[in-house]
Tab-separated table of C-alpha atoms in Angstrom:
chain	number	residue	atom	x	y	z
A	143	MET	CA	169.058	125.046	31.546
A	144	ALA	CA	167.603	122.874	28.768
A	145	LEU	CA	163.935	123.198	27.819
A	146	ARG	CA	163.224	119.660	28.984
A	147	GLU	CA	164.193	120.733	32.517
A	148	TRP	CA	162.008	123.859	32.752
A	149	GLY	CA	158.903	122.030	33.948
A	150	ALA	CA	160.812	120.136	36.630
A	151	TYR	CA	162.470	123.352	37.783
A	152	ALA	CA	159.117	125.140	38.066
A	153	HIS	CA	157.752	122.146	39.972
A	154	SER	CA	160.622	122.400	42.466
A	155	LEU	CA	159.616	126.014	43.160
A	156	VAL	CA	155.977	125.241	43.993
A	157	PRO	CA	156.625	125.350	47.781
A	158	ARG	CA	157.783	128.952	47.338
A	159	SER	CA	154.846	130.054	45.194
A	160	PRO	CA	151.668	128.270	44.000
A	161	LEU	CA	152.020	130.200	40.722
A	162	CYS	CA	154.806	127.804	39.804
A	163	THR	CA	152.231	125.008	39.536
A	164	LYS	CA	150.737	126.781	36.536
A	165	LEU	CA	154.159	127.747	35.219
A	166	GLU	CA	155.136	124.083	35.159
A	167	HIS	CA	152.144	123.252	32.952
A	168	TRP	CA	152.893	126.097	30.546
A	169	TYR	CA	156.490	124.930	30.230
A	170	GLU	CA	155.385	121.344	29.562
A	171	ALA	CA	152.966	122.544	26.866
A	172	LEU	CA	155.780	124.546	25.270
A	173	LYS	CA	158.002	121.469	25.328
A	174	LEU	CA	155.320	119.484	23.500
A	175	LEU	CA	155.337	122.084	20.727
A	176	VAL	CA	159.105	122.343	20.447
A	177	ILE	CA	159.969	118.640	20.398
A	178	SER	CA	157.302	118.006	17.760
A	179	TRP	CA	158.498	120.895	15.573
A	180	GLU	CA	155.156	122.586	16.279
A	181	GLU	CA	153.188	119.628	14.901
A	182	ALA	CA	151.636	118.769	18.285
A	183	ALA	CA	149.539	121.915	18.724
A	184	ASP	CA	146.568	119.666	19.463
A	185	MET	CA	148.418	117.909	22.289
A	186	ALA	CA	149.727	121.179	23.753
A	187	THR	CA	146.247	122.719	23.642
A	188	ALA	CA	144.615	119.711	25.292
A	189	PHE	CA	147.353	119.663	27.931
A	190	LEU	CA	146.649	123.298	28.806
A	191	ARG	CA	142.895	122.707	28.865
A	192	MET	CA	143.414	119.730	31.153
A	193	ASN	CA	145.711	121.476	33.621
A	194	VAL	CA	144.988	125.205	33.271
A	195	LEU	CA	141.289	125.296	32.392
A	196	GLY	CA	140.103	121.900	33.625
A	197	ALA	CA	137.757	121.253	36.515
A	198	GLY	CA	140.666	120.398	38.759
A	199	ALA	CA	142.693	123.456	37.828
A	200	ILE	CA	143.841	125.703	40.659
A	201	SER	CA	142.567	129.297	40.637
A	202	LEU	CA	145.405	131.725	41.285
A	203	ASP	CA	145.834	135.488	41.360
A	204	TRP	CA	148.177	136.345	38.505
A	205	PRO	CA	149.950	139.710	38.233
A	206	PRO	CA	147.745	142.034	36.093
A	207	ALA	CA	149.982	141.961	32.991
A	208	ALA	CA	150.410	138.182	33.142
A	209	HIS	CA	146.689	137.694	33.721
A	210	ALA	CA	145.805	139.820	30.675
A	211	ALA	CA	148.270	137.972	28.427
A	212	ARG	CA	147.095	134.598	29.738
A	213	THR	CA	143.423	135.426	29.215
A	214	ALA	CA	144.037	136.698	25.671
A	215	PHE	CA	145.962	133.571	24.755
A	216	LEU	CA	143.471	131.119	26.265
A	217	ARG	CA	140.696	132.705	24.192
A	218	THR	CA	142.560	131.590	21.066
A	219	LEU	CA	142.669	127.934	22.106
A	220	GLY	CA	140.334	125.772	20.088
A	221	ASP	CA	138.171	123.094	21.617
A	222	THR	CA	139.885	119.703	21.594
A	223	SER	CA	137.148	118.297	19.347
A	224	SER	CA	138.160	120.780	16.650
A	225	PHE	CA	141.516	119.064	16.084
A	226	PRO	CA	141.400	116.435	13.301
A	227	ARG	CA	143.474	113.807	15.108
A	228	PHE	CA	141.273	113.937	18.194
A	229	ALA	CA	138.072	113.977	16.155
A	230	HIS	CA	139.288	110.967	14.159
A	231	LEU	CA	140.073	109.056	17.342
A	232	ILE	CA	136.699	109.854	18.904
A	233	ASP	CA	134.843	108.797	15.737
A	234	CYS	CA	136.876	105.590	15.548
A	235	LEU	CA	136.150	104.650	19.162
A	236	LYS	CA	132.437	105.374	18.787
A	237	TYR	CA	132.272	103.196	15.686
A	238	LYS	CA	134.096	100.320	17.367
A	239	LEU	CA	131.851	100.509	20.419
A	240	GLU	CA	128.835	100.110	18.170
A	241	GLU	CA	130.444	97.374	16.078
A	242	MET	CA	131.844	95.216	18.899
A	243	ASP	CA	129.773	93.583	21.647
A	244	ASP	CA	132.550	93.530	24.260
A	245	PHE	CA	135.030	96.263	23.379
A	246	ARG	CA	138.452	95.829	24.990
A	247	GLY	CA	141.004	98.166	23.443
A	248	ILE	CA	144.620	99.288	23.671
A	249	LEU	CA	145.548	102.723	22.340
A	250	PHE	CA	149.270	103.119	21.615
A	251	VAL	CA	151.014	106.513	21.769
A	252	GLU	CA	154.672	107.520	21.609
A	253	GLN	CA	154.958	109.842	24.614
A	254	ARG	CA	154.025	109.205	28.232
A	255	VAL	CA	152.292	112.559	28.619
A	256	SER	CA	150.072	111.689	25.647
A	257	THR	CA	148.424	108.921	27.677
A	258	HIS	CA	147.087	111.483	30.145
A	259	ILE	CA	146.117	113.940	27.426
A	260	LEU	CA	144.090	111.382	25.490
A	261	GLU	CA	142.399	110.243	28.695
A	262	HIS	CA	141.262	113.852	29.109
A	263	VAL	CA	140.158	114.149	25.467
A	264	ILE	CA	138.054	110.972	25.665
A	265	ALA	CA	136.560	111.841	29.052
A	266	SER	CA	135.652	115.330	27.767
A	267	ASP	CA	133.522	113.970	24.936
A	268	PRO	CA	129.908	114.056	26.192
A	269	GLU	CA	128.902	110.925	24.273
A	270	LEU	CA	132.046	108.819	24.530
A	271	GLY	CA	133.223	109.756	28.025
A	272	PRO	CA	130.456	107.935	29.943
A	273	ARG	CA	130.828	104.819	27.785
A	274	VAL	CA	134.572	104.190	27.956
A	275	ALA	CA	136.551	103.575	31.129
A	276	THR	CA	140.158	104.524	30.387
A	277	ALA	CA	143.480	104.089	32.169
A	278	SER	CA	146.921	105.421	31.282
A	279	LEU	CA	149.835	103.017	31.469
A	280	TYR	CA	153.591	103.338	31.042
A	281	ALA	CA	156.802	102.471	32.877
A	282	SER	CA	156.522	103.536	36.503
A	283	SER	CA	160.225	104.425	36.554
A	284	SER	CA	159.730	107.370	34.174
A	285	PRO	CA	157.104	110.045	34.989
A	286	ALA	CA	155.279	111.843	32.194
A	287	THR	CA	155.930	115.204	33.866
A	288	SER	CA	156.896	116.226	37.379
A	289	SER	CA	153.186	116.244	38.281
A	290	LEU	CA	152.005	113.283	36.202
A	291	ALA	CA	153.221	109.765	36.899
A	292	VAL	CA	152.061	106.209	37.503
A	293	SER	CA	153.368	104.060	40.343
A	294	LYS	CA	154.025	100.318	40.328
A	295	ARG	CA	150.836	99.931	42.318
A	296	ASP	CA	148.956	101.971	39.695
A	297	VAL	CA	150.301	99.754	36.907
A	298	ALA	CA	149.261	96.545	38.679
A	299	ALA	CA	145.805	97.912	39.552
A	300	ARG	CA	145.140	99.183	36.038
A	301	LEU	CA	146.213	95.935	34.393
A	302	ALA	CA	143.932	94.037	36.775
A	303	ALA	CA	141.062	96.413	35.992
A	304	PHE	CA	141.609	95.925	32.265
A	305	SER	CA	141.723	92.165	32.665
A	306	SER	CA	138.438	92.161	34.616
A	307	GLY	CA	136.698	94.553	32.223
A	308	ARG	CA	136.354	97.459	34.667
A	309	VAL	CA	138.684	99.364	32.332
A	310	SER	CA	137.822	98.989	28.650
A	311	LEU	CA	140.609	101.086	27.082
A	312	LEU	CA	144.278	101.136	28.040
A	313	ILE	CA	146.165	104.159	26.753
A	314	THR	CA	149.798	103.158	26.776
A	315	THR	CA	153.246	103.710	25.363
A	316	VAL	CA	155.396	101.144	23.596
A	317	VAL	CA	156.223	99.605	26.992
A	318	ALA	CA	153.140	97.428	26.452
A	319	GLU	CA	154.171	96.292	22.962
A	320	GLU	CA	156.238	93.423	24.300
A	321	GLY	CA	157.700	94.311	27.662
A	322	MET	CA	154.607	94.134	29.893
A	323	ASP	CA	152.112	91.368	30.574
A	324	VAL	CA	149.003	93.086	29.213
A	325	PRO	CA	145.812	91.009	28.852
A	326	ALA	CA	144.480	90.267	25.386
A	327	ALA	CA	142.573	92.996	23.557
A	328	ASN	CA	140.121	92.819	20.662
A	329	CYS	CA	140.931	96.288	19.313
A	330	VAL	CA	144.419	97.809	19.044
A	331	ILE	CA	144.781	101.389	17.812
A	332	ARG	CA	147.980	103.238	16.895
A	333	PHE	CA	147.428	106.948	17.492
A	334	ASP	CA	150.912	108.132	16.499
A	335	ALA	CA	152.764	107.149	13.371
A	336	MET	CA	154.829	103.982	13.669
A	337	LEU	CA	158.563	104.402	13.197
A	338	HIS	CA	159.594	100.859	12.282
A	339	ALA	CA	158.266	97.421	11.409
A	340	VAL	CA	158.916	96.083	14.917
A	341	SER	CA	156.319	98.470	16.350
A	342	PHE	CA	153.888	97.373	13.663
A	343	VAL	CA	154.340	93.687	14.419
A	344	GLN	CA	154.363	94.061	18.196
A	345	GLY	CA	151.330	96.359	18.237
A	346	ARG	CA	149.407	94.021	15.966
A	347	GLY	CA	150.409	91.133	18.224
A	348	ARG	CA	148.466	92.719	21.091
A	349	ALA	CA	145.200	92.191	19.199
A	350	ARG	CA	145.066	88.570	20.318
A	351	ALA	CA	141.388	88.092	21.082
A	352	ALA	CA	139.082	86.394	18.609
A	353	ASP	CA	137.829	88.590	15.759
A	354	SER	CA	140.175	91.407	16.804
A	355	ARG	CA	140.923	94.700	14.997
A	356	PHE	CA	144.192	96.573	14.411
A	357	LEU	CA	143.816	100.223	13.387
A	358	VAL	CA	146.406	102.794	12.335
A	359	LEU	CA	145.254	106.412	12.696
A	360	SER	CA	148.434	108.202	11.644
A	361	GLU	CA	151.251	107.553	9.190
A	362	ARG	CA	154.546	109.158	8.315
A	363	PRO	CA	154.749	110.015	4.618
A	364	ASP	CA	158.011	108.097	4.304
A	365	ARG	CA	156.823	105.139	6.399
A	366	PRO	CA	153.178	104.358	5.628
A	367	ALA	CA	151.573	101.321	7.203
A	368	SER	CA	151.574	99.551	3.843
A	369	LEU	CA	155.365	99.824	3.717
A	370	LEU	CA	155.704	98.448	7.244
A	371	VAL	CA	153.469	95.528	6.286
A	372	ASP	CA	155.751	94.794	3.335
A	373	ILE	CA	158.845	95.051	5.521
A	374	SER	CA	157.380	92.750	8.158
A	375	SER	CA	156.419	90.148	5.575
A	376	THR	CA	159.474	90.326	3.322
A	377	SER	CA	162.517	91.880	4.952
A	378	TRP	CA	161.919	89.902	8.114
A	379	GLY	CA	161.264	86.757	6.148
A	380	VAL	CA	164.979	86.757	5.414
A	381	ALA	CA	167.267	84.089	4.100
A	382	PRO	CA	169.278	82.071	6.631
A	383	ALA	CA	172.461	83.943	5.669
A	384	THR	CA	171.150	87.195	7.178
A	385	ALA	CA	168.508	85.823	9.558
A	386	LEU	CA	170.638	85.804	12.700
A	387	ALA	CA	171.531	89.497	12.443
A	388	ALA	CA	167.890	90.376	11.804
A	389	LEU	CA	166.734	88.302	14.775
A	390	LYS	CA	169.285	89.929	17.090
A	391	GLY	CA	168.010	93.343	16.011
A	392	TYR	CA	164.430	92.269	16.720
A	393	CYS	CA	165.368	90.990	20.190
A	394	GLN	CA	167.177	94.231	20.949
A	395	LYS	CA	164.111	96.268	19.990
A	396	THR	CA	161.771	94.123	22.078
A	397	LYS	CA	164.235	93.742	24.997
A	398	VAL	CA	164.185	89.945	24.929
A	399	GLU	CA	167.227	87.744	25.560
A	400	LEU	CA	167.383	84.943	23.019
A	401	GLN	CA	167.934	81.481	24.498
A	402	GLU	CA	169.779	78.729	22.654
A	403	SER	CA	171.216	75.300	23.415
A	404	PHE	CA	173.104	72.751	21.290
A	405	GLN	CA	173.078	68.970	21.090
A	406	PRO	CA	175.613	66.954	19.081
A	407	ARG	CA	174.200	64.849	16.263
A	408	PRO	CA	175.848	62.146	14.086
A	409	ASN	CA	176.116	64.551	11.165
A	410	GLY	CA	176.585	67.802	13.070
A	411	PHE	CA	174.575	69.717	15.626
A	412	GLN	CA	170.999	70.455	16.604
A	413	VAL	CA	170.140	73.852	18.085
A	414	LEU	CA	167.081	74.687	20.185
A	415	MET	CA	166.369	78.423	19.949
A	416	THR	CA	163.723	80.117	22.121
A	417	TYR	CA	162.229	83.591	22.091
A	418	LYS	CA	160.258	84.147	25.318
A	419	SER	CA	158.503	87.299	26.479
A	420	CYS	CA	155.316	88.003	28.400
A	421	LEU	CA	153.563	88.266	25.034
A	422	ARG	CA	154.702	85.046	23.402
A	423	SER	CA	156.944	82.024	23.732
A	424	ILE	CA	158.320	80.354	20.593
A	425	SER	CA	160.879	77.541	20.295
A	426	VAL	CA	162.345	76.116	17.093
A	427	GLN	CA	164.884	73.403	16.288
A	428	ALA	CA	167.296	73.133	13.396
A	429	ASP	CA	169.943	70.603	12.383
A	430	ALA	CA	173.063	71.361	10.356
A	431	SER	CA	176.643	70.263	9.900
A	432	SER	CA	177.952	73.147	12.033
A	433	LYS	CA	176.727	75.173	14.999
A	434	ALA	CA	176.833	78.391	12.970
A	435	GLU	CA	174.679	76.965	10.180
A	436	ALA	CA	172.232	75.438	12.660
A	437	LYS	CA	171.853	78.848	14.335
A	438	ARG	CA	171.191	80.534	10.996
A	439	GLN	CA	168.553	77.961	10.054
A	440	ALA	CA	166.849	78.262	13.458
A	441	ALA	CA	166.926	82.069	13.292
A	442	SER	CA	165.184	82.013	9.921
A	443	GLN	CA	162.437	79.730	11.282
A	444	LEU	CA	162.036	81.840	14.420
A	445	ILE	CA	161.654	85.083	12.514
A	446	GLN	CA	158.990	83.525	10.337
A	447	ALA	CA	157.121	82.283	13.404
A	448	LEU	CA	157.292	85.726	15.007
A	449	MET	CA	155.928	87.400	11.920
A	450	ASN	CA	153.101	84.883	11.698
A	451	GLY	CA	152.016	85.724	15.252
A	452	SER	CA	152.817	82.268	16.591
A	453	GLY	CA	153.329	81.480	20.256
A	454	ALA	CA	150.922	84.063	21.689
A	455	THR	CA	150.224	83.579	25.393
A	456	GLY	CA	147.082	84.397	27.320
A	457	GLN	CA	144.667	83.705	24.482
């Protein structure tokens, strides 16, 4: 059985023994460590504090040897505020709350389970917790763990709460970068390192409110934010000869089907090319002697418009 299945297996055994509830959480924490090559010790620790030591944790009678080992290990766990990434996030949110009159933020993470963990971290801060109403958000078709999931009804209710201001911080995965109709925010924060320029552009595009902020809290050494800025402004501002391939790659990443139609013209063809998602709708026209050249010209214009943030909806 693969490690990724251990938590689900333990969850399936809960009817036989309540101890398996705890076992599931320990397996999920172990998975967090393994898949991150032991770089997510902060996430694994917070996950255990949330589910094993938290206020809602179930008190169970462990076998003596297991209880002793568990107690000894839990004593070694640091407080979540002692981890630099969490402390940086908390400081950042406190600063933005003071700086902005009507804070409305989106916090992007890579993993679904991270949305729940960061909700716990923020709520556990005695100063920040009472001031920020958070909600986790990701695709309802894929649970974070066997015990942590959001339903379609949850997604709709949380988006409505964010739109009305009852929720001031959405903690979400990349599903909200382009594939979900999320209301405008005035502060977008990337907690995890971005892997490609598309994530940079799409995340920045969510900061659509007036006088908005886009913050990057973590970078990969080989892909710093400055490099992604350069890529988004140069590599995507490509020449017509390579624009169509680049645009198709962008549409694939953002799960958008490109629309195009042709009209004959005296000297060739005119193409109308449209990129339409819940985040933006952009249409461009181009004329050329052939359909292929018209498509290349339109693709170049469309990429430039996308990179400039044009066509944003819901502003």
